[in-house]
Amino acid sequence: MRAIFVWLTLIITAFLFLLNLGLVIVFRRRKKTEVLSYIGAGLIELAVFCVVLLFHLGVLTSIPFHLPPGLSFNRAEIAAALALGIGLFPAAYWHRVSMAQLRARMEQDAKLMKMRSDGGVRIKTPEEWMT
């Protein structure tokens, strides 16, 4: 079970590092704070990736963060959750959508569906499923 979370953490951190690197490249002309937040999150993801990889390869024999016995989660699960939260935070913060914008988008979608006669939905009969 531990190996699954180690691999999951490696995959998550690598993906989020590449995501933040891509966001730095795409949004390099925006505010400095936005670009620096992508760079900071990317460096944290890279550090977590390196530590987990070194632990998995046996270079690091232990991680000095001890948990009390009897918990239903382990350090690998904590690392995966932290990696996910830290890596996604800058993108979620800078590209958030307000509730007013969400309502406006939902209203536009409702208008488009009303313009269509059937609402864009077609229900198949069981005979059509079989053929």
Coordinates of N, CA and C in Angstrom, one line a residue:
M1 N 0.8 -1.2 0.0 CA 0.0 0.0 0.0 C 0.9 1.3 0.0
R2 N 2.0 1.2 0.7 CA 2.9 2.4 0.8 C 3.5 2.7 -0.6
A3 N 3.8 1.6 -1.3 CA 4.4 1.8 -2.6 C 3.4 2.5 -3.6
I4 N 2.1 2.2 -3.4 CA 1.1 2.9 -4.3 C 1.1 4.4 -4.0
F5 N 1.2 4.8 -2.7 CA 1.1 6.2 -2.4 C 2.5 6.9 -2.8
V6 N 3.5 6.2 -2.7 CA 4.8 6.7 -3.2 C 4.8 7.0 -4.7
W7 N 4.3 6.1 -5.5 CA 4.2 6.3 -6.9 C 3.2 7.4 -7.2
L8 N 2.1 7.4 -6.5 CA 1.0 8.4 -6.7 C 1.6 9.8 -6.4
T9 N 2.4 9.9 -5.3 CA 3.0 11.2 -5.0 C 4.0 11.6 -6.0
L10 N 4.8 10.6 -6.5 CA 5.7 10.9 -7.6 C 5.0 11.4 -8.9
I11 N 4.0 10.8 -9.2 CA 3.2 11.2 -10.4 C 2.6 12.6 -10.2
I12 N 1.9 12.8 -9.1 CA 1.3 14.0 -8.8 C 2.3 15.2 -8.8
T13 N 3.4 15.0 -8.1 CA 4.4 16.1 -8.0 C 5.0 16.4 -9.4
A14 N 5.3 15.4 -10.2 CA 5.9 15.6 -11.5 C 4.9 16.3 -12.4
F15 N 3.6 15.9 -12.4 CA 2.6 16.6 -13.2 C 2.4 18.0 -12.7
L16 N 2.3 18.3 -11.4 CA 2.1 19.6 -10.9 C 3.3 20.5 -11.2
F17 N 4.5 20.0 -11.1 CA 5.7 20.7 -11.4 C 5.6 21.2 -12.9
L18 N 5.3 20.2 -13.8 CA 5.2 20.6 -15.2 C 4.0 21.6 -15.5
L19 N 2.9 21.4 -14.7 CA 1.8 22.3 -14.9 C 2.2 23.7 -14.5
N20 N 2.9 23.9 -13.3 CA 3.3 25.2 -12.9 C 4.4 25.8 -13.8
L21 N 5.3 24.9 -14.4 CA 6.2 25.4 -15.3 C 5.5 25.9 -16.6
G22 N 4.5 25.2 -17.1 CA 3.8 25.6 -18.2 C 3.0 26.9 -17.9
L23 N 2.5 27.1 -16.8 CA 1.8 28.3 -16.4 C 2.8 29.5 -16.4
V24 N 4.0 29.2 -15.9 CA 5.0 30.3 -15.9 C 5.3 30.7 -17.3
I25 N 5.4 29.8 -18.2 CA 5.7 30.1 -19.6 C 4.5 30.8 -20.3
V26 N 3.3 30.3 -20.1 CA 2.1 30.9 -20.8 C 1.8 32.3 -20.2
F27 N 1.9 32.4 -18.9 CA 1.5 33.7 -18.3 C 2.6 34.6 -17.9
R28 N 3.8 34.5 -18.6 CA 5.0 35.2 -18.2 C 4.8 36.7 -18.2
R29 N 3.9 37.2 -19.0 CA 3.7 38.7 -19.1 C 2.7 39.2 -18.1
R30 N 2.2 38.4 -17.2 CA 1.3 38.9 -16.2 C 2.0 39.5 -15.0
K31 N 1.3 39.8 -14.0 CA 1.9 40.4 -12.8 C 3.0 39.5 -12.2
K32 N 4.0 40.2 -11.6 CA 5.2 39.4 -11.1 C 4.8 38.5 -10.0
T33 N 3.8 38.9 -9.2 CA 3.4 38.0 -8.0 C 2.8 36.7 -8.5
E34 N 2.0 36.8 -9.6 CA 1.4 35.6 -10.2 C 2.5 34.7 -10.7
V35 N 3.5 35.2 -11.5 CA 4.5 34.4 -12.0 C 5.4 33.8 -10.9
L36 N 5.7 34.6 -9.9 CA 6.5 34.1 -8.7 C 5.7 33.0 -7.9
S37 N 4.4 33.1 -7.9 CA 3.7 32.1 -7.2 C 3.7 30.8 -7.9
Y38 N 3.7 30.8 -9.3 CA 3.9 29.6 -10.1 C 5.3 29.0 -9.9
I39 N 6.3 29.9 -9.9 CA 7.6 29.4 -9.7 C 7.8 28.8 -8.3
G40 N 7.3 29.5 -7.3 CA 7.4 29.0 -5.9 C 6.7 27.6 -5.8
A41 N 5.5 27.5 -6.3 CA 4.8 26.2 -6.2 C 5.6 25.1 -7.0
G42 N 6.1 25.5 -8.1 CA 6.8 24.5 -8.9 C 8.1 24.1 -8.2
L43 N 8.8 25.0 -7.5 CA 10.0 24.6 -6.8 C 9.7 23.7 -5.6
I44 N 8.6 24.0 -4.9 CA 8.1 23.1 -3.8 C 7.8 21.7 -4.4
E45 N 7.1 21.7 -5.5 CA 6.7 20.4 -6.1 C 8.0 19.6 -6.5
L46 N 9.0 20.3 -7.0 CA 10.2 19.7 -7.4 C 11.0 19.1 -6.2
A47 N 10.9 19.9 -5.1 CA 11.6 19.5 -3.9 C 10.9 18.2 -3.3
V48 N 9.6 18.2 -3.3 CA 8.8 17.1 -2.8 C 9.1 15.9 -3.7
F49 N 9.1 16.1 -5.0 CA 9.4 15.0 -5.9 C 10.8 14.4 -5.6
C50 N 11.8 15.2 -5.5 CA 13.2 14.8 -5.2 C 13.2 14.0 -3.9
V51 N 12.6 14.5 -2.9 CA 12.7 13.8 -1.6 C 12.0 12.4 -1.7
V52 N 10.8 12.4 -2.3 CA 10.1 11.1 -2.4 C 10.9 10.1 -3.3
L53 N 11.5 10.6 -4.4 CA 12.2 9.8 -5.2 C 13.5 9.2 -4.5
L54 N 14.2 10.1 -3.8 CA 15.3 9.6 -3.0 C 15.0 8.6 -2.0
F55 N 13.8 8.8 -1.3 CA 13.3 7.9 -0.3 C 13.0 6.5 -1.0
H56 N 12.3 6.6 -2.1 CA 11.9 5.4 -2.8 C 13.1 4.6 -3.3
L57 N 14.2 5.3 -3.8 CA 15.4 4.7 -4.3 C 16.3 4.1 -3.1
G58 N 16.0 4.5 -1.9 CA 16.8 4.0 -0.8 C 17.9 4.9 -0.4
V59 N 18.1 6.1 -1.0 CA 19.2 7.0 -0.7 C 18.9 7.6 0.7
L60 N 17.6 8.0 0.9 CA 17.2 8.4 2.2 C 16.6 7.2 2.9
T61 N 17.0 6.9 4.1 CA 16.5 5.7 4.8 C 15.3 6.0 5.7
S62 N 15.2 7.3 6.1 CA 14.0 7.6 6.9 C 13.7 9.1 6.7
I63 N 12.5 9.4 7.0 CA 12.0 10.8 6.9 C 11.8 11.2 8.4
P64 N 12.3 12.3 8.8 CA 12.3 12.6 10.3 C 11.0 13.2 10.7
F65 N 9.9 12.9 10.1 CA 8.6 13.3 10.5 C 7.8 12.1 11.1
H66 N 7.8 12.0 12.4 CA 7.2 10.8 13.0 C 5.7 11.1 13.4
L67 N 4.9 10.2 13.1 CA 3.4 10.3 13.4 C 3.1 9.4 14.6
P68 N 2.2 9.8 15.4 CA 1.8 8.9 16.5 C 1.2 7.6 16.0
P69 N 1.4 6.5 16.7 CA 0.9 5.2 16.3 C -0.7 5.2 16.3
G70 N -1.2 4.4 15.4 CA -2.7 4.2 15.4 C -3.4 5.2 14.5
L71 N -2.8 6.0 13.8 CA -3.5 6.9 12.8 C -3.9 6.1 11.6
S72 N -5.0 6.6 11.0 CA -5.5 5.9 9.8 C -4.8 6.3 8.5
F73 N -3.8 7.2 8.6 CA -3.1 7.7 7.4 C -1.6 7.7 7.7
N74 N -0.8 7.7 6.7 CA 0.7 7.6 6.9 C 1.4 8.8 6.2
R75 N 2.7 8.9 6.3 CA 3.4 10.0 5.7 C 3.3 10.2 4.2
A76 N 3.2 9.1 3.5 CA 3.0 9.1 2.1 C 1.7 9.8 1.7
E77 N 0.7 9.4 2.4 CA -0.6 10.1 2.1 C -0.6 11.5 2.4
I78 N 0.1 11.9 3.5 CA 0.2 13.3 3.8 C 1.0 14.1 2.7
A79 N 2.0 13.5 2.3 CA 2.8 14.1 1.2 C 2.0 14.2 -0.1
A80 N 1.2 13.2 -0.4 CA 0.4 13.3 -1.6 C -0.6 14.4 -1.5
A81 N -1.3 14.6 -0.3 CA -2.3 15.6 -0.1 C -1.6 17.0 -0.1
L82 N -0.5 17.1 0.5 CA 0.2 18.4 0.5 C 0.7 18.8 -0.9
A83 N 1.2 17.8 -1.6 CA 1.7 18.1 -3.0 C 0.5 18.6 -3.9
L84 N -0.6 17.9 -3.7 CA -1.8 18.3 -4.5 C -2.2 19.7 -4.2
G85 N -2.3 20.0 -2.9 CA -2.8 21.3 -2.5 C -1.9 22.4 -2.8
I86 N -0.6 22.2 -2.6 CA 0.4 23.3 -2.9 C 0.5 23.5 -4.4
G87 N 0.5 22.4 -5.2 CA 0.7 22.5 -6.6 C -0.5 23.2 -7.3
L88 N -1.7 22.9 -6.8 CA -2.8 23.5 -7.5 C -3.2 24.9 -7.0
F89 N -2.7 25.3 -5.8 CA -3.1 26.6 -5.2 C -2.9 27.8 -6.1
P90 N -1.7 28.0 -6.7 CA -1.6 29.2 -7.5 C -2.5 29.3 -8.7
A91 N -2.7 28.2 -9.4 CA -3.6 28.1 -10.6 C -5.1 28.4 -10.1
A92 N -5.4 27.8 -9.0 CA -6.8 28.0 -8.5 C -7.0 29.4 -8.0
Y93 N -6.0 30.0 -7.4 CA -6.1 31.3 -6.9 C -6.2 32.4 -8.0
W94 N -5.3 32.3 -9.0 CA -5.2 33.3 -10.0 C -6.3 33.2 -11.1
H95 N -6.9 32.0 -11.2 CA -7.9 31.7 -12.3 C -9.2 31.3 -11.7
R96 N -9.5 31.9 -10.5 CA -10.8 31.5 -9.9 C -12.0 32.2 -10.6
V97 N -13.1 31.7 -10.3 CA -14.4 32.2 -10.9 C -15.3 32.6 -9.8
S98 N -15.8 33.8 -9.9 CA -16.7 34.3 -8.8 C -18.1 33.6 -9.0
M99 N -18.9 33.7 -8.0 CA -20.3 33.1 -8.1 C -21.1 33.9 -9.1
A100 N -20.9 35.2 -9.3 CA -21.6 36.0 -10.2 C -21.3 35.5 -11.7
Q101 N -20.0 35.3 -11.9 CA -19.6 34.8 -13.2 C -20.1 33.4 -13.5
L102 N -20.2 32.6 -12.5 CA -20.7 31.2 -12.6 C -22.2 31.3 -13.0
R103 N -22.9 32.1 -12.3 CA -24.4 32.3 -12.6 C -24.6 32.8 -14.0
A104 N -23.8 33.7 -14.4 CA -23.9 34.3 -15.8 C -23.6 33.2 -16.8
R105 N -22.6 32.3 -16.6 CA -22.3 31.2 -17.5 C -23.5 30.2 -17.5
M106 N -24.0 29.9 -16.4 CA -25.2 29.0 -16.3 C -26.4 29.6 -17.0
E107 N -26.6 30.9 -16.9 CA -27.7 31.5 -17.7 C -27.5 31.4 -19.2
Q108 N -26.3 31.6 -19.6 CA -26.0 31.5 -21.0 C -26.2 30.1 -21.5
D109 N -25.8 29.1 -20.8 CA -26.0 27.7 -21.1 C -27.5 27.4 -21.2
A110 N -28.3 27.9 -20.2 CA -29.7 27.7 -20.3 C -30.4 28.3 -21.5
K111 N -29.9 29.5 -21.9 CA -30.5 30.2 -23.1 C -30.2 29.3 -24.3
L112 N -29.0 28.8 -24.4 CA -28.6 28.0 -25.6 C -29.4 26.7 -25.6
M113 N -29.7 26.1 -24.4 CA -30.5 24.9 -24.4 C -32.0 25.2 -24.8
K114 N -32.5 26.4 -24.4 CA -33.9 26.7 -24.8 C -34.0 27.0 -26.3
M115 N -32.9 27.5 -26.9 CA -32.9 27.8 -28.3 C -33.1 26.5 -29.1
R116 N -32.6 25.4 -28.6 CA -32.8 24.1 -29.3 C -34.1 23.6 -29.0
S117 N -34.8 22.9 -29.9 CA -36.2 22.5 -29.7 C -36.2 21.4 -28.6
D118 N -35.2 20.5 -28.7 CA -35.3 19.3 -27.8 C -34.3 19.5 -26.6
G119 N -33.7 20.7 -26.5 CA -32.8 20.9 -25.4 C -31.4 20.2 -25.6
G120 N -31.2 19.7 -26.8 CA -29.9 19.0 -27.1 C -29.9 17.6 -26.5
V121 N -31.0 17.1 -26.0 CA -31.1 15.8 -25.4 C -31.9 14.8 -26.2
R122 N -31.4 13.7 -26.5 CA -32.2 12.7 -27.3 C -32.2 11.4 -26.5
I123 N -33.3 10.9 -26.2 CA -33.4 9.7 -25.3 C -33.6 8.5 -26.3
K124 N -32.7 7.5 -26.2 CA -32.8 6.3 -27.0 C -33.7 5.3 -26.3
T125 N -34.4 4.6 -27.2 CA -35.3 3.5 -26.7 C -34.4 2.3 -26.5
P126 N -34.9 1.3 -25.7 CA -34.1 0.1 -25.5 C -33.8 -0.7 -26.8
E127 N -34.7 -0.6 -27.8 CA -34.4 -1.3 -29.1 C -33.2 -0.6 -29.8
E128 N -33.0 0.7 -29.6 CA -31.9 1.4 -30.3 C -30.6 1.0 -29.6
W129 N -30.7 0.7 -28.3 CA -29.4 0.3 -27.6 C -28.9 -1.0 -28.1
M130 N -29.8 -1.9 -28.4 CA -29.4 -3.3 -28.8 C -28.8 -3.3 -30.2
T131 N -29.1 -2.3 -31.0 CA -28.6 -2.4 -32.4 C -27.4 -1.7 -32.6

